mmCIF file of C-alpha atoms in Angstrom:
data_model
loop_
_atom_site.group_PDB
_atom_site.id
_atom_site.type_symbol
_atom_site.label_atom_id
_atom_site.label_comp_id
_atom_site.label_asym_id
_atom_site.label_seq_id
_atom_site.Cartn_x
_atom_site.Cartn_y
_atom_site.Cartn_z
ATOM 1 C CA MET A 24 125.377 202.096 -23.080
ATOM 2 C CA LYS A 25 124.692 203.665 -26.466
ATOM 3 C CA LYS A 26 122.761 201.911 -29.180
ATOM 4 C CA GLN A 27 124.608 201.435 -32.455
ATOM 5 C CA VAL A 28 123.328 201.760 -36.017
ATOM 6 C CA VAL A 29 122.995 198.288 -37.530
ATOM 7 C CA ASP A 30 121.333 199.225 -40.815
ATOM 8 C CA VAL A 31 120.443 202.226 -42.975
ATOM 9 C CA SER A 32 117.704 201.455 -45.495
ATOM 10 C CA HIS A 33 115.874 203.478 -48.122
ATOM 11 C CA ALA A 34 112.824 203.106 -50.301
ATOM 12 C CA GLN A 35 113.094 201.244 -53.600
ATOM 13 C CA GLY A 36 111.069 203.675 -55.687
ATOM 14 C CA GLN A 37 107.511 204.941 -55.419
ATOM 15 C CA HIS A 38 104.188 203.245 -56.143
ATOM 16 C CA TRP A 39 100.539 204.256 -55.935
ATOM 17 C CA VAL A 40 97.989 202.925 -53.460
ATOM 18 C CA GLY A 41 94.721 203.582 -55.211
ATOM 19 C CA ASP A 42 94.885 206.933 -56.985
ATOM 20 C CA GLY A 43 95.370 209.068 -53.877
ATOM 21 C CA PHE A 44 98.509 207.854 -52.167
ATOM 22 C CA PRO A 45 101.907 207.980 -53.909
ATOM 23 C CA VAL A 46 103.940 205.972 -51.388
ATOM 24 C CA ARG A 47 107.471 204.861 -50.715
ATOM 25 C CA SER A 48 107.672 201.761 -48.512
ATOM 26 C CA LEU A 49 110.488 202.373 -46.025
ATOM 27 C CA PHE A 50 110.366 198.979 -44.299
ATOM 28 C CA SER A 51 108.121 195.927 -44.208
ATOM 29 C CA TYR A 52 107.509 192.740 -42.258
ATOM 30 C CA GLY A 53 109.508 190.843 -44.863
ATOM 31 C CA GLU A 54 112.425 191.850 -42.657
ATOM 32 C CA GLY A 55 110.954 189.596 -39.964
ATOM 33 C CA ASP A 56 111.714 189.990 -36.287
ATOM 34 C CA ALA A 57 114.200 192.812 -36.955
ATOM 35 C CA VAL A 58 111.389 195.408 -37.022
ATOM 36 C CA SER A 59 108.992 193.810 -34.468
ATOM 37 C CA PRO A 60 106.558 194.957 -33.100
ATOM 38 C CA PHE A 61 106.267 197.128 -36.214
ATOM 39 C CA LEU A 62 105.348 195.680 -39.591
ATOM 40 C CA LEU A 63 105.433 198.278 -42.338
ATOM 41 C CA LEU A 64 105.815 201.992 -42.954
ATOM 42 C CA ASP A 65 104.598 203.783 -46.086
ATOM 43 C CA TYR A 66 105.565 207.415 -46.677
ATOM 44 C CA ALA A 67 103.067 209.129 -48.977
ATOM 45 C CA GLY A 68 104.338 212.266 -50.677
ATOM 46 C CA PRO A 69 105.412 214.961 -50.583
ATOM 47 C CA PHE A 70 103.124 215.427 -53.592
ATOM 48 C CA MET A 71 101.154 218.314 -55.077
ATOM 49 C CA PHE A 72 97.582 217.450 -56.090
ATOM 50 C CA GLY A 73 95.581 219.723 -58.330
ATOM 51 C CA PRO A 74 91.891 220.532 -57.729
ATOM 52 C CA SER A 75 89.535 217.771 -58.801
ATOM 53 C CA MET A 76 85.900 216.748 -58.815
ATOM 54 C CA HIS A 77 86.990 213.111 -58.514
ATOM 55 C CA ARG A 78 87.556 211.809 -54.977
ATOM 56 C CA ARG A 79 91.004 210.198 -54.882
ATOM 57 C CA GLY A 80 91.944 207.332 -52.587
ATOM 58 C CA VAL A 81 91.412 203.634 -52.088
ATOM 59 C CA GLY A 82 88.080 201.853 -51.723
ATOM 60 C CA ALA A 83 86.884 199.341 -49.166
ATOM 61 C CA HIS A 84 89.462 196.662 -48.325
ATOM 62 C CA PRO A 85 89.920 194.251 -45.410
ATOM 63 C CA HIS A 86 92.544 193.959 -42.661
ATOM 64 C CA ARG A 87 93.087 191.486 -39.835
ATOM 65 C CA GLY A 88 95.684 190.946 -37.131
ATOM 66 C CA PHE A 89 97.303 194.361 -36.682
ATOM 67 C CA GLU A 90 96.798 198.119 -36.349
ATOM 68 C CA THR A 91 97.234 200.978 -38.832
ATOM 69 C CA VAL A 92 98.492 204.358 -37.644
ATOM 70 C CA THR A 93 97.975 207.231 -40.093
ATOM 71 C CA ILE A 94 99.729 210.543 -39.433
ATOM 72 C CA VAL A 95 98.884 213.483 -41.692
ATOM 73 C CA TYR A 96 101.377 216.310 -42.270
ATOM 74 C CA ASP A 97 99.766 218.040 -45.271
ATOM 75 C CA GLY A 98 96.332 217.551 -46.822
ATOM 76 C CA GLU A 99 93.286 215.764 -45.432
ATOM 77 C CA VAL A 100 92.224 212.107 -45.336
ATOM 78 C CA SER A 101 88.718 210.788 -44.678
ATOM 79 C CA HIS A 102 88.204 207.292 -43.296
ATOM 80 C CA SER A 103 85.176 205.076 -42.787
ATOM 81 C CA ASP A 104 84.970 201.443 -41.755
ATOM 82 C CA SER A 105 82.602 198.521 -41.288
ATOM 83 C CA THR A 106 82.145 199.229 -37.566
ATOM 84 C CA GLY A 107 80.583 202.593 -38.372
ATOM 85 C CA LYS A 108 83.586 204.592 -37.169
ATOM 86 C CA GLY A 109 85.415 207.212 -39.191
ATOM 87 C CA GLY A 110 86.170 210.849 -39.706
ATOM 88 C CA THR A 111 88.504 213.304 -41.384
ATOM 89 C CA ILE A 112 92.045 214.009 -40.223
ATOM 90 C CA GLY A 113 94.220 216.927 -41.274
ATOM 91 C CA PRO A 114 97.710 218.273 -40.562
ATOM 92 C CA GLY A 115 99.000 217.034 -37.212
ATOM 93 C CA ASP A 116 96.130 214.590 -36.637
ATOM 94 C CA VAL A 117 96.466 210.832 -36.140
ATOM 95 C CA GLN A 118 94.103 207.961 -36.838
ATOM 96 C CA TRP A 119 94.886 204.755 -34.925
ATOM 97 C CA MET A 120 92.775 201.891 -36.270
ATOM 98 C CA THR A 121 92.793 198.457 -34.656
ATOM 99 C CA ALA A 122 91.831 195.954 -37.350
ATOM 100 C CA ALA A 123 92.246 193.008 -34.960
ATOM 101 C CA SER A 124 89.627 190.300 -35.714
ATOM 102 C CA GLY A 125 88.659 191.933 -38.980
ATOM 103 C CA ILE A 126 87.555 195.196 -40.496
ATOM 104 C CA PHE A 127 86.776 196.707 -43.874
ATOM 105 C CA HIS A 128 87.747 200.335 -44.347
ATOM 106 C CA GLU A 129 88.251 202.923 -47.041
ATOM 107 C CA GLU A 130 90.547 205.944 -47.216
ATOM 108 C CA TYR A 131 89.999 208.934 -49.492
ATOM 109 C CA HIS A 132 91.044 212.553 -49.682
ATOM 110 C CA SER A 133 88.465 214.694 -47.917
ATOM 111 C CA ASP A 134 85.872 216.462 -50.070
ATOM 112 C CA GLY A 135 87.417 219.817 -49.217
ATOM 113 C CA PHE A 136 90.954 218.787 -50.108
ATOM 114 C CA THR A 137 89.724 217.089 -53.287
ATOM 115 C CA LYS A 138 88.179 220.335 -54.481
ATOM 116 C CA SER A 139 91.022 222.619 -53.445
ATOM 117 C CA GLY A 140 94.051 220.400 -54.084
ATOM 118 C CA GLY A 141 97.368 221.305 -52.532
ATOM 119 C CA PRO A 142 100.423 219.707 -50.910
ATOM 120 C CA PHE A 143 99.948 216.201 -49.550
ATOM 121 C CA ARG A 144 102.149 214.271 -47.130
ATOM 122 C CA MET A 145 101.370 211.510 -44.646
ATOM 123 C CA VAL A 146 102.708 208.258 -43.256
ATOM 124 C CA GLN A 147 100.969 205.011 -42.475
ATOM 125 C CA LEU A 148 102.554 202.678 -39.953
ATOM 126 C CA TRP A 149 101.424 199.100 -39.374
ATOM 127 C CA VAL A 150 101.814 197.857 -35.798
ATOM 128 C CA ASN A 151 101.591 194.143 -35.101
ATOM 129 C CA LEU A 152 99.281 192.782 -32.426
ATOM 130 C CA PRO A 153 100.355 190.088 -29.950
ATOM 131 C CA ALA A 154 98.832 186.702 -30.786
ATOM 132 C CA LYS A 155 96.468 186.884 -27.805
ATOM 133 C CA HIS A 156 94.989 190.136 -29.134
ATOM 134 C CA LYS A 157 94.795 189.418 -32.863
ATOM 135 C CA MET A 158 91.149 188.436 -32.573
ATOM 136 C CA SER A 159 90.214 191.421 -30.400
ATOM 137 C CA LYS A 160 87.247 193.573 -31.214
ATOM 138 C CA PRO A 161 88.171 196.179 -33.879
ATOM 139 C CA GLY A 162 88.680 199.701 -32.612
ATOM 140 C CA TYR A 163 89.358 203.271 -33.698
ATOM 141 C CA GLN A 164 91.180 206.118 -31.978
ATOM 142 C CA ALA A 165 90.753 209.574 -33.506
ATOM 143 C CA ILE A 166 93.654 211.584 -32.084
ATOM 144 C CA GLY A 167 93.473 215.276 -32.899
ATOM 145 C CA SER A 168 96.659 217.329 -33.012
ATOM 146 C CA ALA A 169 95.593 219.359 -29.983
ATOM 147 C CA SER A 170 95.403 216.213 -27.836
ATOM 148 C CA ILE A 171 98.961 215.057 -28.594
ATOM 149 C CA PRO A 172 101.399 216.152 -25.855
ATOM 150 C CA VAL A 173 104.455 218.139 -26.966
ATOM 151 C CA ALA A 174 107.826 217.937 -25.204
ATOM 152 C CA GLU A 175 110.709 220.343 -25.775
ATOM 153 C CA LEU A 176 114.094 218.799 -26.482
ATOM 154 C CA PRO A 177 116.985 219.994 -24.269
ATOM 155 C CA ASP A 178 119.148 222.963 -25.243
ATOM 156 C CA GLY A 179 116.703 224.245 -27.843
ATOM 157 C CA ALA A 180 117.310 221.255 -30.120
ATOM 158 C CA GLY A 181 113.675 221.096 -31.195
ATOM 159 C CA SER A 182 110.417 219.528 -30.075
ATOM 160 C CA LEU A 183 108.720 216.153 -30.029
ATOM 161 C CA ARG A 184 105.080 215.065 -30.135
ATOM 162 C CA VAL A 185 104.360 211.980 -28.016
ATOM 163 C CA ILE A 186 101.835 210.088 -30.131
ATOM 164 C CA ALA A 187 102.271 206.862 -28.157
ATOM 165 C CA GLY A 188 104.387 205.638 -25.266
ATOM 166 C CA ASP A 189 106.366 207.833 -22.911
ATOM 167 C CA PHE A 190 108.996 210.518 -23.368
ATOM 168 C CA GLY A 191 110.666 211.740 -20.183
ATOM 169 C CA GLY A 192 107.475 211.256 -18.191
ATOM 170 C CA THR A 193 105.184 212.743 -20.857
ATOM 171 C CA ARG A 194 102.616 210.110 -21.771
ATOM 172 C CA GLY A 195 101.397 209.658 -25.326
ATOM 173 C CA ALA A 196 97.849 210.110 -26.544
ATOM 174 C CA ALA A 197 97.321 206.609 -28.009
ATOM 175 C CA ARG A 198 96.452 203.384 -26.213
ATOM 176 C CA THR A 199 98.528 200.379 -27.283
ATOM 177 C CA PHE A 200 98.456 196.602 -26.865
ATOM 178 C CA SER A 201 102.206 196.212 -26.297
ATOM 179 C CA PRO A 202 105.005 198.477 -25.020
ATOM 180 C CA LEU A 203 106.024 200.896 -27.771
ATOM 181 C CA ASN A 204 106.825 204.525 -28.512
ATOM 182 C CA VAL A 205 105.823 206.634 -31.500
ATOM 183 C CA TRP A 206 107.492 210.067 -31.356
ATOM 184 C CA ASP A 207 107.099 212.744 -34.029
ATOM 185 C CA ALA A 208 110.151 215.008 -33.747
ATOM 186 C CA GLN A 209 111.366 218.254 -35.279
ATOM 187 C CA MET A 210 115.061 219.083 -34.844
ATOM 188 C CA LYS A 211 116.932 222.301 -35.559
ATOM 189 C CA ALA A 212 120.040 222.402 -37.718
ATOM 190 C CA GLY A 213 123.301 222.086 -35.842
ATOM 191 C CA HIS A 214 121.724 220.689 -32.677
ATOM 192 C CA ALA A 215 121.993 217.259 -31.072
ATOM 193 C CA ALA A 216 119.572 215.401 -28.808
ATOM 194 C CA THR A 217 119.944 212.190 -26.830
ATOM 195 C CA PHE A 218 116.948 209.874 -26.575
ATOM 196 C CA THR A 219 116.573 207.256 -23.839
ATOM 197 C CA VAL A 220 114.573 204.107 -24.583
ATOM 198 C CA PRO A 221 114.060 200.765 -22.824
ATOM 199 C CA GLU A 222 116.876 198.233 -23.134
ATOM 200 C CA GLY A 223 115.945 195.508 -25.627
ATOM 201 C CA HIS A 224 113.544 197.632 -27.662
ATOM 202 C CA THR A 225 113.635 197.625 -31.420
ATOM 203 C CA ALA A 226 114.484 201.226 -32.325
ATOM 204 C CA MET A 227 114.225 202.967 -35.692
ATOM 205 C CA VAL A 228 114.670 206.594 -36.692
ATOM 206 C CA VAL A 229 112.708 207.419 -39.839
ATOM 207 C CA VAL A 230 113.914 210.555 -41.629
ATOM 208 C CA LEU A 231 110.951 212.330 -43.187
ATOM 209 C CA GLY A 232 112.907 215.453 -44.048
ATOM 210 C CA GLY A 233 116.411 216.853 -43.698
ATOM 211 C CA ARG A 234 119.603 215.016 -42.795
ATOM 212 C CA VAL A 235 120.748 213.506 -39.496
ATOM 213 C CA THR A 236 123.693 211.516 -38.187
ATOM 214 C CA ILE A 237 123.609 208.769 -35.532
ATOM 215 C CA ASP A 238 126.664 206.797 -34.450
ATOM 216 C CA GLY A 239 128.599 208.218 -37.401
ATOM 217 C CA GLN A 240 125.963 207.063 -39.918
ATOM 218 C CA ALA A 241 124.087 209.687 -41.919
ATOM 219 C CA ALA A 242 120.576 209.446 -43.357
ATOM 220 C CA THR A 243 118.395 211.754 -45.435
ATOM 221 C CA GLU A 244 114.735 211.946 -46.448
ATOM 222 C CA ALA A 245 112.946 208.587 -46.803
ATOM 223 C CA GLU A 246 115.740 206.636 -45.105
ATOM 224 C CA VAL A 247 115.550 204.592 -41.898
ATOM 225 C CA LEU A 248 118.302 204.088 -39.340
ATOM 226 C CA ARG A 249 117.726 200.840 -37.441
ATOM 227 C CA LEU A 250 119.543 200.610 -34.131
ATOM 228 C CA SER A 251 120.816 197.705 -32.039
ATOM 229 C CA ARG A 252 118.562 196.336 -29.313
ATOM 230 C CA GLU A 253 121.502 196.466 -26.936
ATOM 231 C CA GLY A 254 121.851 199.820 -25.224
ATOM 232 C CA ASP A 255 119.345 202.271 -23.824
ATOM 233 C CA SER A 256 120.114 205.562 -25.565
ATOM 234 C CA PHE A 257 121.198 207.137 -28.829
ATOM 235 C CA THR A 258 122.177 210.635 -29.923
ATOM 236 C CA VAL A 259 120.833 212.289 -33.063
ATOM 237 C CA MET A 260 122.780 215.131 -34.697
ATOM 238 C CA ALA A 261 120.710 217.298 -37.033
ATOM 239 C CA ASP A 262 122.937 218.285 -39.936
ATOM 240 C CA GLY A 263 120.107 220.499 -41.175
ATOM 241 C CA ASP A 264 116.547 221.158 -40.014
ATOM 242 C CA ALA A 265 115.080 217.662 -39.756
ATOM 243 C CA LYS A 266 111.706 215.946 -39.370
ATOM 244 C CA LEU A 267 111.836 212.494 -37.784
ATOM 245 C CA LEU A 268 109.522 209.691 -36.756
ATOM 246 C CA ILE A 269 111.141 207.757 -33.913
ATOM 247 C CA LEU A 270 109.781 204.242 -33.336
ATOM 248 C CA THR A 271 110.723 201.935 -30.479
ATOM 249 C CA GLY A 272 108.977 198.835 -29.202
ATOM 250 C CA LYS A 273 109.384 195.575 -27.325
ATOM 251 C CA PRO A 274 109.779 192.738 -29.865
ATOM 252 C CA LEU A 275 106.832 190.346 -29.758
ATOM 253 C CA GLY A 276 108.940 187.226 -30.326
ATOM 254 C CA GLU A 277 106.135 185.527 -32.272
ATOM 255 C CA PRO A 278 105.922 184.147 -35.830
ATOM 256 C CA VAL A 279 104.801 186.638 -38.479
ATOM 257 C CA VAL A 280 102.815 185.248 -41.403
ATOM 258 C CA GLY A 281 101.458 187.847 -43.783
ATOM 259 C CA TYR A 282 99.347 187.731 -46.911
ATOM 260 C CA GLY A 283 98.373 191.104 -48.351
ATOM 261 C CA PRO A 284 96.115 192.839 -45.810
ATOM 262 C CA PHE A 285 96.307 190.030 -43.227
ATOM 263 C CA VAL A 286 99.100 189.493 -40.697
ATOM 264 C CA MET A 287 98.729 186.494 -38.414
ATOM 265 C CA ASN A 288 100.943 183.839 -36.789
ATOM 266 C CA THR A 289 100.223 180.756 -38.928
ATOM 267 C CA ASP A 290 99.264 179.807 -42.468
ATOM 268 C CA ALA A 291 96.052 178.288 -41.110
ATOM 269 C CA GLU A 292 95.049 181.647 -39.623
ATOM 270 C CA ILE A 293 95.640 183.336 -42.978
ATOM 271 C CA ARG A 294 93.425 180.772 -44.717
ATOM 272 C CA GLN A 295 90.762 181.400 -42.062
ATOM 273 C CA ALA A 296 90.962 185.160 -42.670
ATOM 274 C CA ILE A 297 90.369 184.679 -46.395
ATOM 275 C CA GLU A 298 87.451 182.344 -45.679
ATOM 276 C CA ASP A 299 85.958 184.841 -43.211
ATOM 277 C CA VAL A 300 86.179 187.685 -45.746
ATOM 278 C CA ASN A 301 84.487 185.577 -48.405
ATOM 279 C CA ALA A 302 81.766 184.631 -45.918
ATOM 280 C CA GLY A 303 81.149 188.254 -44.915
ATOM 281 C CA ARG A 304 82.146 187.733 -41.304
ATOM 282 C CA PHE A 305 84.331 190.874 -41.165
ATOM 283 C CA LEU A 306 81.260 193.089 -41.420
ATOM 284 C CA THR A 307 79.807 192.207 -38.020
ATOM 285 C CA PRO A 308 82.766 191.507 -35.694
ATOM 286 C CA ALA A 309 81.646 190.033 -32.393
ATOM 287 C CA ASN A 310 84.928 189.139 -30.697
ATOM 288 C CA THR A 311 85.522 190.811 -27.357
ATOM 289 C CA VAL A 312 89.092 190.467 -26.108
ATOM 290 C CA ASP A 313 90.485 193.158 -23.784
ATOM 291 C CA GLU A 314 90.930 196.658 -25.158
ATOM 292 C CA PRO A 315 94.407 198.250 -24.986
ATOM 293 C CA THR A 316 95.393 199.813 -21.695
ATOM 294 C CA GLY A 317 98.192 202.136 -22.776
ATOM 295 C CA ALA A 318 101.210 199.863 -22.377
ATOM 296 C CA ALA A 319 104.513 201.674 -22.771
#
């Protein structure tokens, strides 16, 4: 049974995160269970930065209760956090940060990119954590482009990078706390490809470039096609060369209560997060719940 398109959404303008990330928010957890287990997706760029001596980005800020997945297409981003982890990621690289019980981190353009300038484009996806893992120990996965498996789509339709989950038996590079797929796809104009996903999964096709049609519904850059949970496949027609981020995941079926950089299950947990930040408890996390095992 084919999945059907239930919604086509687009960004409501652009805003800046710090002075380094001109973003369009393509969906958010204000939509509730409809996007679970995902929470938010910001598309930064495309944007051309000039050379500078001033490091652009956003300074130290806290998170609790979820994960951030940063995928760079153009430019370079440097990250550091309160656990001592960090590094620089460039085109094709992925940073998968598990905020969990609490972390402070900062994100800036790399020194090299700051000095040279150039085209900049990236996405940041927020992935919710199941309630039992929200107070896990924070973690960090640095996933270089070379370590991300690539699968060819049938009939020369394009290719797909398996960042997380499983695509036709090709396992993704990232470890996850709940069953989900994050596929980074390139499709060639005039070709179609059928994607098979688990029945009941939330499924969204994010158009980062080009134009595609699914179930008779078209979408262009910075638009998201959200599909029905019923059905286990969908066919994408590339009306032109297209760049897509395909997200599917098992809904968590848990309350979502968010306040800025915190996403928990109750108001009381949000109040506790604020109290813990003010008390400095995010700087030395000591919780030790199981690490992810690569659920798909």
